[in-house]
């Protein structure tokens, strides 16, 4: 029998913890955390993610603001907005939702963000801090994955962990966090150029699937008793949901789950944890000395 890792429930517990902290700040007359989200263009997934992030802020008592730009905004205008937010003392943290239109350099945008307001933990300074294990803002999805693993008491020490995907925002950073002292996993990162992915994944005690390819992980790739964390969120049109869309994970859940000890669902697994990680980073930004 397998356990479904309930990201929604854990995220809700963490949100309660954060809301309590905010209530305390308010009683003490301290500043209420303020997160700003910048959204460029009209990518449907990005619009949903950003509006969820704004809702989360309201739920825990943060102040939040949304700044929208059209798809044709110039890099210069976007960078100037970032400099403005860097200097705005009312703003504790902000994010620029990715992906950006191709005429804007994501790297330039990320590097323009003040590392102390980098609620997504994407700035090279924060990634560098993570790399050497000193406090900083952690990328939201990896942070959420690690928290799920910890709160479910899943042993990682000495375990063979295979991360599928090497993106800057999930695969690569989560591979670093899992191999760090305290987590102590042996981590292999596989990607589009890896030979024998199937054989490598089959050796894994813990599989983190973060490639954005629906149903990529099939039952024949999974060892009995493995822990499977599904980061995939491919959006497809659907008549079954109110929104008209459905999220599909990277794992063939139905056939993989019976082989697992623990598995995350999509939706309701990693997604809600990504969102609370952003809240945790914002709280840290607002309360650090
Ligand atoms: N696009 C996909 N995931 C994320 C995220 O966590 N933060 C931002 N800013 N953009 C994303």
Coordinates of N, CA, C and O in Angstrom, one line a residue, residues 123-289:
X123 N 18.1 34.5 -7.9 CA 19.3 35.3 -8.2 C 20.6 34.5 -7.9 O 20.6 33.7 -6.9
X124 N 21.6 34.7 -8.7 CA 22.9 34.0 -8.5 C 23.4 34.0 -7.1 O 24.0 33.1 -6.6
X125 N 23.2 35.2 -6.4 CA 23.7 35.3 -5.1 C 23.0 34.3 -4.2 O 23.6 33.6 -3.3
X126 N 21.7 34.2 -4.3 CA 20.9 33.2 -3.5 C 21.2 31.8 -3.9 O 21.3 30.9 -3.0
X127 N 21.4 31.5 -5.2 CA 21.7 30.2 -5.6 C 23.1 29.8 -5.1 O 23.4 28.7 -4.7
X128 N 24.0 30.8 -5.1 CA 25.4 30.6 -4.5 C 25.3 30.3 -3.0 O 26.0 29.4 -2.5
X129 N 24.5 31.0 -2.3 CA 24.3 30.8 -0.9 C 23.8 29.3 -0.6 O 24.3 28.6 0.2
X130 N 22.8 28.9 -1.5 CA 22.3 27.6 -1.4 C 23.4 26.6 -1.6 O 23.5 25.6 -0.9
X131 N 24.2 26.8 -2.6 CA 25.3 25.9 -3.0 C 26.2 25.6 -1.9 O 26.7 24.5 -1.7
X132 N 26.5 26.7 -1.1 CA 27.5 26.5 0.0 C 26.8 26.3 1.3 O 27.4 26.2 2.4
X133 N 25.5 26.3 1.3 CA 24.7 25.9 2.5 C 24.6 27.0 3.6 O 24.6 26.7 4.8
X134 N 24.6 28.3 3.1 CA 24.4 29.4 4.1 C 23.0 29.9 3.9 O 22.4 29.8 2.8
X135 N 22.4 30.6 4.9 CA 21.0 31.0 4.8 C 20.8 32.0 3.6 O 21.7 32.8 3.4
X136 N 19.7 31.9 3.0 CA 19.3 32.7 1.9 C 17.9 32.3 1.4 O 17.3 31.5 2.1
X137 N 17.5 32.9 0.3 CA 16.2 32.5 -0.2 C 16.4 31.3 -1.1 O 17.2 31.3 -2.0
X138 N 15.6 30.3 -0.8 CA 15.7 29.1 -1.6 C 14.7 29.1 -2.8 O 13.5 29.6 -2.6
X139 N 15.0 28.5 -3.9 CA 14.0 28.5 -5.0 C 12.8 27.7 -4.5 O 12.9 26.7 -3.8
X140 N 11.6 28.3 -4.9 CA 10.4 27.9 -4.3 C 10.0 26.4 -4.5 O 9.6 25.7 -3.5
X141 N 10.2 25.9 -5.6 CA 9.8 24.4 -5.8 C 10.7 23.5 -5.1 O 10.3 22.6 -4.3
X142 N 12.0 23.6 -5.3 CA 12.9 22.8 -4.5 C 12.7 22.8 -3.0 O 12.7 21.8 -2.3
X143 N 12.5 24.1 -2.5 CA 12.3 24.3 -1.1 C 11.0 23.5 -0.7 O 11.0 22.8 0.4
X144 N 10.0 23.6 -1.5 CA 8.7 22.9 -1.2 C 8.9 21.4 -1.2 O 8.3 20.7 -0.4
X145 N 9.7 20.9 -2.1 CA 9.9 19.4 -2.2 C 10.6 18.9 -1.0 O 10.2 17.9 -0.4
X146 N 11.6 19.7 -0.6 CA 12.4 19.3 0.6 C 11.5 19.3 1.9 O 11.6 18.4 2.7
X147 N 10.7 20.3 1.9 CA 9.8 20.4 3.1 C 8.8 19.2 3.1 O 8.5 18.7 4.2
X148 N 8.3 18.9 2.0 CA 7.3 17.7 1.9 C 8.0 16.4 2.4 O 7.5 15.7 3.2
X149 N 9.2 16.2 1.9 CA 10.0 15.0 2.3 C 10.2 15.0 3.8 O 10.1 14.0 4.5
X150 N 10.6 16.2 4.4 CA 10.9 16.3 5.8 C 9.6 16.0 6.6 O 9.6 15.3 7.6
X151 N 8.5 16.7 6.2 CA 7.3 16.6 7.0 C 6.7 15.2 7.0 O 5.9 14.8 7.8
X152 N 7.0 14.4 5.9 CA 6.5 13.1 5.9 C 7.5 12.1 6.5 O 7.3 10.9 6.5
X153 N 8.6 12.6 7.0 CA 9.6 11.8 7.7 C 10.2 10.8 6.8 O 10.6 9.7 7.2
X154 N 10.4 11.2 5.5 CA 11.0 10.2 4.5 C 12.5 10.3 4.6 O 13.1 11.4 4.6
X155 N 13.1 9.1 4.8 CA 14.6 9.1 5.0 C 15.3 9.4 3.7 O 14.9 8.8 2.6
X156 N 16.2 10.3 3.7 CA 17.0 10.6 2.5 C 18.5 10.2 2.6 O 19.2 10.1 1.6
X157 N 18.9 10.1 3.9 CA 20.4 9.8 4.1 C 20.8 8.5 3.4 O 20.2 7.5 3.7
X158 N 21.8 8.6 2.6 CA 22.4 7.5 1.9 C 21.5 6.9 0.8 O 21.8 5.9 0.2
X159 N 20.4 7.5 0.6 CA 19.4 7.0 -0.5 C 19.9 7.4 -1.9 O 20.5 8.5 -2.0
X160 N 19.5 6.6 -2.8 CA 19.8 6.9 -4.2 C 18.7 7.7 -4.8 O 17.6 7.2 -5.0
X161 N 19.0 8.9 -5.1 CA 18.0 9.8 -5.6 C 18.2 10.2 -7.1 O 19.4 10.6 -7.4
X162 N 17.3 10.0 -7.9 CA 17.4 10.4 -9.3 C 16.5 11.6 -9.6 O 15.3 11.5 -9.4
X163 N 17.1 12.7 -10.1 CA 16.3 13.9 -10.5 C 16.2 13.8 -12.0 O 17.3 13.8 -12.7
X164 N 15.0 13.9 -12.5 CA 14.9 13.9 -14.0 C 14.6 15.3 -14.4 O 13.5 15.9 -14.1
X165 N 15.5 15.9 -15.1 CA 15.4 17.3 -15.5 C 16.5 18.2 -14.9 O 16.8 17.9 -13.7
X166 N 17.0 19.1 -15.6 CA 18.1 20.0 -15.1 C 17.8 21.4 -15.1 O 18.7 22.3 -15.4
X167 N 16.6 21.8 -15.0 CA 16.2 23.3 -15.1 C 16.9 24.1 -14.0 O 17.1 23.5 -12.9
X168 N 17.1 25.3 -14.2 CA 17.6 26.2 -13.2 C 16.7 26.4 -12.0 O 17.1 26.7 -10.9
X169 N 15.4 26.2 -12.3 CA 14.4 26.5 -11.2 C 14.0 25.3 -10.4 O 13.5 25.4 -9.3
X170 N 14.2 24.1 -11.0 CA 13.8 22.9 -10.2 C 14.9 21.8 -10.2 O 15.5 21.6 -9.1
X171 N 15.2 21.2 -11.3 CA 16.1 20.0 -11.3 C 17.4 20.3 -10.7 O 17.8 19.6 -9.7
X172 N 18.1 21.3 -11.2 CA 19.5 21.5 -10.7 C 19.5 21.9 -9.2 O 20.2 21.3 -8.4
X173 N 18.7 22.9 -8.8 CA 18.7 23.3 -7.3 C 18.2 22.1 -6.4 O 18.8 22.0 -5.3
X174 N 17.2 21.4 -6.8 CA 16.8 20.3 -5.9 C 17.9 19.3 -5.7 O 18.0 18.6 -4.7
X175 N 18.7 19.0 -6.8 CA 19.7 18.1 -6.7 C 20.8 18.5 -5.7 O 21.3 17.7 -5.0
X176 N 21.0 19.8 -5.6 CA 22.0 20.3 -4.7 C 21.4 20.2 -3.2 O 22.1 19.7 -2.3
X177 N 20.2 20.6 -3.0 CA 19.6 20.5 -1.7 C 19.6 19.1 -1.2 O 19.9 18.9 0.0
X178 N 19.3 18.1 -2.0 CA 19.2 16.8 -1.5 C 20.5 16.1 -1.2 O 20.6 15.2 -0.4
X179 N 21.6 16.7 -1.8 CA 22.9 16.1 -1.6 C 23.6 16.8 -0.4 O 24.7 16.4 0.0
X180 N 23.0 17.9 0.1 CA 23.6 18.6 1.2 C 23.7 17.9 2.5 O 22.8 17.0 2.7
X181 N 24.6 18.3 3.3 CA 24.6 17.7 4.7 C 23.3 17.9 5.3 O 22.6 18.9 5.2
X182 N 22.8 16.9 6.0 CA 21.4 17.0 6.6 C 20.5 16.2 5.8 O 19.7 15.4 6.3
X183 N 20.5 16.3 4.5 CA 19.7 15.5 3.6 C 20.4 14.2 3.2 O 19.9 13.1 3.2
X184 N 21.7 14.4 2.8 CA 22.7 13.3 2.6 C 22.3 12.3 1.6 O 22.7 11.1 1.7
X185 N 21.5 12.6 0.6 CA 21.2 11.7 -0.5 C 22.4 11.6 -1.5 O 23.1 12.6 -1.6
X186 N 22.5 10.5 -2.2 CA 23.4 10.4 -3.3 C 22.5 10.7 -4.6 O 21.6 10.0 -4.8
X187 N 22.9 11.8 -5.3 CA 22.0 12.3 -6.3 C 22.5 12.1 -7.7 O 23.7 12.5 -8.0
X188 N 21.7 11.7 -8.6 CA 22.1 11.6 -10.0 C 21.1 12.5 -10.8 O 19.9 12.4 -10.5
X189 N 21.6 13.3 -11.7 CA 20.7 14.2 -12.5 C 20.6 13.6 -13.9 O 21.7 13.4 -14.5
X190 N 19.5 13.2 -14.4 CA 19.4 12.8 -15.8 C 18.6 13.8 -16.6 O 17.8 14.6 -16.0
X191 N 18.8 13.8 -17.9 CA 18.2 14.9 -18.7 C 18.1 14.4 -20.1 O 18.3 13.2 -20.4
X192 N 17.7 15.3 -21.1 CA 17.4 14.8 -22.4 C 18.6 14.1 -23.2 O 18.3 13.4 -24.1
X193 N 19.8 14.4 -22.7 CA 20.9 13.8 -23.4 C 21.4 12.5 -22.7 O 22.4 11.9 -23.1
X194 N 20.8 12.2 -21.6 CA 21.3 11.0 -20.8 C 20.9 9.7 -21.6 O 19.8 9.6 -22.1
X195 N 21.9 8.8 -21.6 CA 21.6 7.5 -22.2 C 21.1 6.6 -21.1 O 21.4 6.8 -19.9
X196 N 20.3 5.7 -21.4 CA 19.7 4.7 -20.5 C 19.0 5.3 -19.3 O 19.1 4.9 -18.2
X197 N 18.1 6.3 -19.6 CA 17.4 6.9 -18.5 C 16.6 5.9 -17.7 O 16.6 5.9 -16.5
X198 N 16.0 5.0 -18.4 CA 15.1 4.0 -17.7 C 15.9 3.2 -16.7 O 15.5 3.1 -15.6
X199 N 17.0 2.7 -17.1 CA 17.9 1.9 -16.2 C 18.3 2.7 -15.0 O 18.3 2.2 -13.9
X200 N 18.7 3.9 -15.2 CA 19.1 4.8 -14.1 C 18.0 5.1 -13.1 O 18.1 4.9 -11.9
X201 N 16.8 5.4 -13.7 CA 15.7 5.8 -12.8 C 15.3 4.5 -12.0 O 14.9 4.6 -10.8
X202 N 15.4 3.4 -12.6 CA 15.0 2.1 -12.0 C 15.8 1.8 -10.7 O 15.4 1.1 -9.8
X203 N 17.0 2.4 -10.6 CA 17.8 2.2 -9.4 C 17.4 3.1 -8.3 O 17.9 3.0 -7.2
X204 N 16.5 4.1 -8.5 CA 16.3 5.1 -7.5 C 15.4 4.7 -6.4 O 14.4 4.0 -6.5
X205 N 15.9 5.1 -5.2 CA 15.0 5.0 -4.0 C 14.0 6.2 -4.0 O 12.9 6.1 -3.5
X206 N 14.5 7.4 -4.5 CA 13.7 8.6 -4.6 C 13.8 9.1 -6.0 O 14.9 9.3 -6.5
X207 N 12.6 9.3 -6.6 CA 12.6 9.9 -8.0 C 11.9 11.3 -8.0 O 10.9 11.4 -7.4
X208 N 12.6 12.3 -8.5 CA 12.0 13.6 -8.6 C 11.9 13.8 -10.1 O 12.9 14.0 -10.9
X209 N 10.6 13.9 -10.6 CA 10.4 14.0 -12.0 C 10.1 15.5 -12.3 O 9.0 16.0 -11.9
X210 N 11.0 16.2 -13.0 CA 10.8 17.6 -13.3 C 11.2 17.9 -14.7 O 12.1 18.7 -15.0
X211 N 10.5 17.3 -15.7 CA 10.9 17.5 -17.1 C 9.8 18.2 -17.9 O 10.0 18.6 -19.0
X212 N 8.6 18.2 -17.3 CA 7.4 18.7 -18.1 C 7.0 17.9 -19.2 O 6.6 18.4 -20.3
X213 N 7.1 16.6 -19.1 CA 6.7 15.7 -20.2 C 5.7 14.7 -19.6 O 6.0 13.8 -18.8
X214 N 4.4 14.9 -20.0 CA 3.3 14.1 -19.4 C 3.6 12.6 -19.4 O 4.0 12.1 -20.5
X215 N 3.3 11.9 -18.3 CA 3.4 10.5 -18.2 C 4.8 9.9 -18.5 O 4.9 8.8 -19.0
X216 N 5.8 10.7 -18.4 CA 7.2 10.3 -18.8 C 7.6 9.1 -17.9 O 8.2 8.1 -18.4
X217 N 7.3 9.2 -16.6 CA 7.8 8.1 -15.7 C 6.7 7.0 -15.7 O 5.6 7.2 -15.2
X218 N 7.1 5.8 -16.3 CA 6.1 4.7 -16.4 C 6.5 3.7 -15.3 O 7.6 3.7 -14.8
X219 N 5.5 2.8 -15.1 CA 5.7 1.8 -14.0 C 7.0 0.9 -14.2 O 7.6 0.6 -13.2
X220 N 7.4 0.7 -15.4 CA 8.6 -0.2 -15.6 C 9.9 0.5 -15.3 O 10.9 -0.1 -15.2
X221 N 9.8 1.8 -15.0 CA 11.0 2.6 -14.6 C 11.1 2.7 -13.1 O 12.1 3.4 -12.6
X222 N 10.2 2.2 -12.4 CA 10.1 2.4 -10.9 C 10.3 1.2 -10.1 O 9.7 0.2 -10.3
X223 N 11.3 1.3 -9.2 CA 11.6 0.2 -8.3 C 10.5 0.0 -7.2 O 9.9 1.1 -6.8
X224 N 10.2 -1.2 -6.8 CA 9.2 -1.3 -5.8 C 9.6 -0.6 -4.5 O 10.8 -0.8 -4.1
X225 N 8.7 0.1 -3.9 CA 9.0 0.8 -2.7 C 9.6 2.2 -2.9 O 9.9 2.9 -1.9
X226 N 9.8 2.6 -4.1 CA 10.4 4.0 -4.4 C 9.4 5.1 -3.9 O 8.2 4.9 -3.8
X227 N 10.1 6.3 -3.6 CA 9.3 7.5 -3.3 C 9.3 8.3 -4.6 O 10.4 8.5 -5.2
X228 N 8.1 8.7 -5.1 CA 8.1 9.4 -6.3 C 7.5 10.8 -6.1 O 6.4 11.0 -5.6
X229 N 8.3 11.8 -6.5 CA 7.8 13.2 -6.4 C 7.6 13.8 -7.8 O 8.6 13.8 -8.6
X230 N 6.4 14.2 -8.1 CA 6.1 14.6 -9.5 C 5.9 16.1 -9.6 O 5.0 16.7 -9.0
X231 N 6.8 16.7 -10.3 CA 6.8 18.2 -10.4 C 6.1 18.7 -11.7 O 5.9 19.9 -11.9
X232 N 5.8 17.7 -12.5 CA 5.2 18.1 -13.8 C 3.9 18.8 -13.7 O 3.0 18.5 -12.8
X233 N 3.7 19.9 -14.5 CA 2.4 20.6 -14.5 C 2.1 21.0 -15.9 O 2.0 22.2 -16.2
X234 N 1.9 20.0 -16.8 CA 1.6 20.4 -18.2 C 0.1 20.6 -18.2 O -0.7 19.9 -17.7
X235 N -0.3 21.8 -18.8 CA -1.7 22.2 -18.8 C -2.4 21.7 -20.1 O -1.9 22.1 -21.2
X236 N -3.4 21.0 -20.0 CA -4.2 20.6 -21.2 C -5.6 21.0 -21.1 O -6.2 21.1 -20.0
X237 N -6.2 21.2 -22.3 CA -7.7 21.6 -22.3 C -8.5 20.4 -21.8 O -8.2 19.3 -22.0
X238 N -9.5 20.7 -21.0 CA -10.4 19.7 -20.4 C -11.8 20.1 -20.2 O -12.0 21.3 -19.8
X239 N -12.7 19.2 -20.5 CA -14.1 19.6 -20.2 C -14.5 19.3 -18.7 O -15.6 19.6 -18.3
X240 N -13.6 18.5 -18.1 CA -13.9 18.1 -16.7 C -13.8 19.1 -15.6 O -14.2 18.9 -14.5
X241 N -13.1 20.2 -15.9 CA -12.8 21.2 -14.9 C -13.5 22.5 -15.2 O -13.8 22.8 -16.3
X242 N -13.7 23.3 -14.1 CA -14.3 24.6 -14.2 C -13.5 25.5 -15.1 O -14.0 26.3 -15.9
X243 N -12.2 25.4 -14.8 CA -11.3 26.4 -15.6 C -11.1 26.0 -17.0 O -10.7 26.8 -17.8
X244 N -11.5 24.8 -17.4 CA -11.4 24.4 -18.8 C -10.0 23.8 -19.1 O -9.7 23.4 -20.2
X245 N -9.2 23.7 -18.0 CA -7.8 23.1 -18.1 C -7.6 22.0 -17.0 O -8.2 22.1 -16.0
X246 N -6.7 21.2 -17.3 CA -6.3 20.1 -16.4 C -4.8 20.0 -16.3 O -4.2 20.2 -17.4
X247 N -4.3 19.8 -15.1 CA -2.8 19.7 -15.0 C -2.4 18.2 -15.1 O -3.0 17.4 -14.4
X248 N -1.4 17.9 -15.9 CA -0.9 16.6 -16.1 C 0.5 16.5 -15.6 O 1.4 17.3 -16.0
X249 N 0.8 15.5 -14.7 CA 2.1 15.4 -14.2 C 3.1 14.6 -15.1 O 2.7 14.2 -16.2
X250 N 4.3 14.5 -14.7 CA 5.3 13.8 -15.4 C 5.3 12.3 -15.2 O 6.1 11.5 -15.7
X251 N 4.4 11.9 -14.3 CA 4.4 10.4 -13.8 C 3.0 9.8 -14.2 O 2.0 10.5 -14.0
X252 N 3.1 8.6 -14.7 CA 1.9 7.8 -15.0 C 1.3 7.3 -13.6 O 1.6 6.2 -13.3
X253 N 0.7 8.2 -12.9 CA 0.3 8.0 -11.5 C -0.4 6.6 -11.3 O -0.1 5.9 -10.4
X254 N -1.4 6.4 -12.1 CA -2.3 5.2 -11.9 C -1.5 3.9 -11.9 O -1.7 3.1 -11.0
X255 N -0.5 3.8 -12.8 CA 0.3 2.6 -12.9 C 1.5 2.6 -12.0 O 2.0 1.5 -11.6
X256 N 2.0 3.8 -11.7 CA 3.2 3.9 -10.9 C 2.9 3.8 -9.4 O 3.6 3.1 -8.7
X257 N 1.8 4.4 -9.0 CA 1.5 4.5 -7.5 C 1.5 3.1 -6.8 O 2.1 3.0 -5.8
X258 N 1.0 2.0 -7.4 CA 1.0 0.8 -6.7 C 2.4 0.2 -6.4 O 2.5 -0.6 -5.5
X259 N 3.4 0.7 -7.1 CA 4.8 0.2 -6.8 C 5.5 1.1 -5.8 O 6.6 0.7 -5.3
X260 N 4.9 2.2 -5.4 CA 5.6 3.2 -4.6 C 5.4 3.0 -3.1 O 4.4 2.3 -2.7
X261 N 6.2 3.6 -2.3 CA 5.9 3.7 -0.8 C 5.2 5.0 -0.6 O 4.2 5.1 0.1
X262 N 5.7 6.1 -1.3 CA 5.1 7.4 -1.2 C 5.0 8.0 -2.6 O 6.0 7.8 -3.4
X263 N 4.0 8.7 -2.9 CA 3.9 9.4 -4.2 C 3.1 10.7 -4.1 O 2.2 10.8 -3.3
X264 N 3.5 11.7 -4.9 CA 2.7 13.0 -4.9 C 1.7 13.0 -6.0 O 2.1 12.5 -7.1
X265 N 0.6 13.5 -5.8 CA -0.4 13.6 -6.9 C -0.2 14.9 -7.7 O 0.5 15.8 -7.2
X266 N -0.8 15.0 -8.9 CA -0.9 16.2 -9.6 C -2.3 16.4 -10.0 O -2.8 15.5 -10.7
X267 N -3.0 17.4 -9.6 CA -2.5 18.5 -8.7 C -2.6 18.1 -7.3 O -3.0 17.0 -7.0
X268 N -2.1 19.0 -6.4 CA -2.3 18.7 -5.0 C -1.0 18.1 -4.3 O -1.1 17.8 -3.1
X269 N 0.1 18.1 -5.0 CA 1.3 17.6 -4.5 C 2.3 18.7 -4.3 O 2.3 19.4 -3.3
X270 N 3.2 18.8 -5.3 CA 4.3 19.8 -5.1 C 3.7 21.2 -5.3 O 4.2 22.2 -4.7
X271 N 2.8 21.4 -6.2 CA 2.3 22.8 -6.6 C 2.0 23.6 -5.4 O 2.5 24.8 -5.3
X272 N 1.1 23.2 -4.5 CA 0.8 24.0 -3.3 C 2.0 24.3 -2.4 O 2.1 25.4 -1.8
X273 N 3.0 23.4 -2.4 CA 4.2 23.7 -1.6 C 5.1 24.8 -2.3 O 5.7 25.5 -1.6
X274 N 5.1 24.8 -3.6 CA 5.8 25.9 -4.3 C 5.3 27.2 -3.8 O 6.0 28.2 -3.5
X275 N 4.0 27.3 -3.8 CA 3.3 28.5 -3.4 C 3.6 28.9 -2.0 O 3.9 30.1 -1.7
X276 N 3.6 28.0 -1.0 CA 3.9 28.4 0.3 C 5.4 28.7 0.5 O 5.7 29.6 1.4
X277 N 6.3 28.2 -0.3 CA 7.7 28.5 -0.2 C 7.9 30.0 -0.5 O 8.7 30.7 0.2
X278 N 7.1 30.5 -1.4 CA 7.2 31.9 -1.8 C 6.8 32.7 -0.6 O 7.4 33.8 -0.3
X279 N 5.7 32.3 0.1 CA 5.3 33.0 1.3 C 6.4 33.0 2.4 O 6.6 34.0 3.1
X280 N 7.0 31.8 2.5 CA 8.1 31.7 3.6 C 9.2 32.7 3.2 O 9.8 33.3 4.1
X281 N 9.6 32.7 2.0 CA 10.7 33.6 1.6 C 10.3 35.1 1.8 O 11.1 35.9 2.3
X282 N 9.1 35.4 1.5 CA 8.6 36.8 1.7 C 8.6 37.1 3.2 O 9.0 38.2 3.6
X283 N 8.1 36.2 4.0 CA 8.1 36.4 5.5 C 9.6 36.7 6.0 O 9.8 37.6 6.7
X284 N 10.5 35.9 5.5 CA 11.9 36.0 5.9 C 12.4 37.4 5.4 O 13.1 38.1 6.2
X285 N 12.0 37.8 4.2 CA 12.5 39.1 3.7 C 12.0 40.2 4.6 O 12.7 41.2 4.8
X286 N 10.7 40.1 5.0 CA 10.1 41.2 5.8 C 10.6 41.2 7.3 O 10.6 42.3 7.9
X287 N 11.1 40.1 7.8 CA 11.4 40.0 9.2 C 12.9 40.0 9.5 O 13.3 40.1 10.7
X288 N 13.7 39.8 8.5 CA 15.2 39.8 8.8 C 15.7 41.1 9.2 O 15.1 42.2 8.8
X289 N 16.7 41.1 10.0 CA 17.2 42.3 10.6 C 17.8 43.3 9.6 O 18.3 42.8 8.6

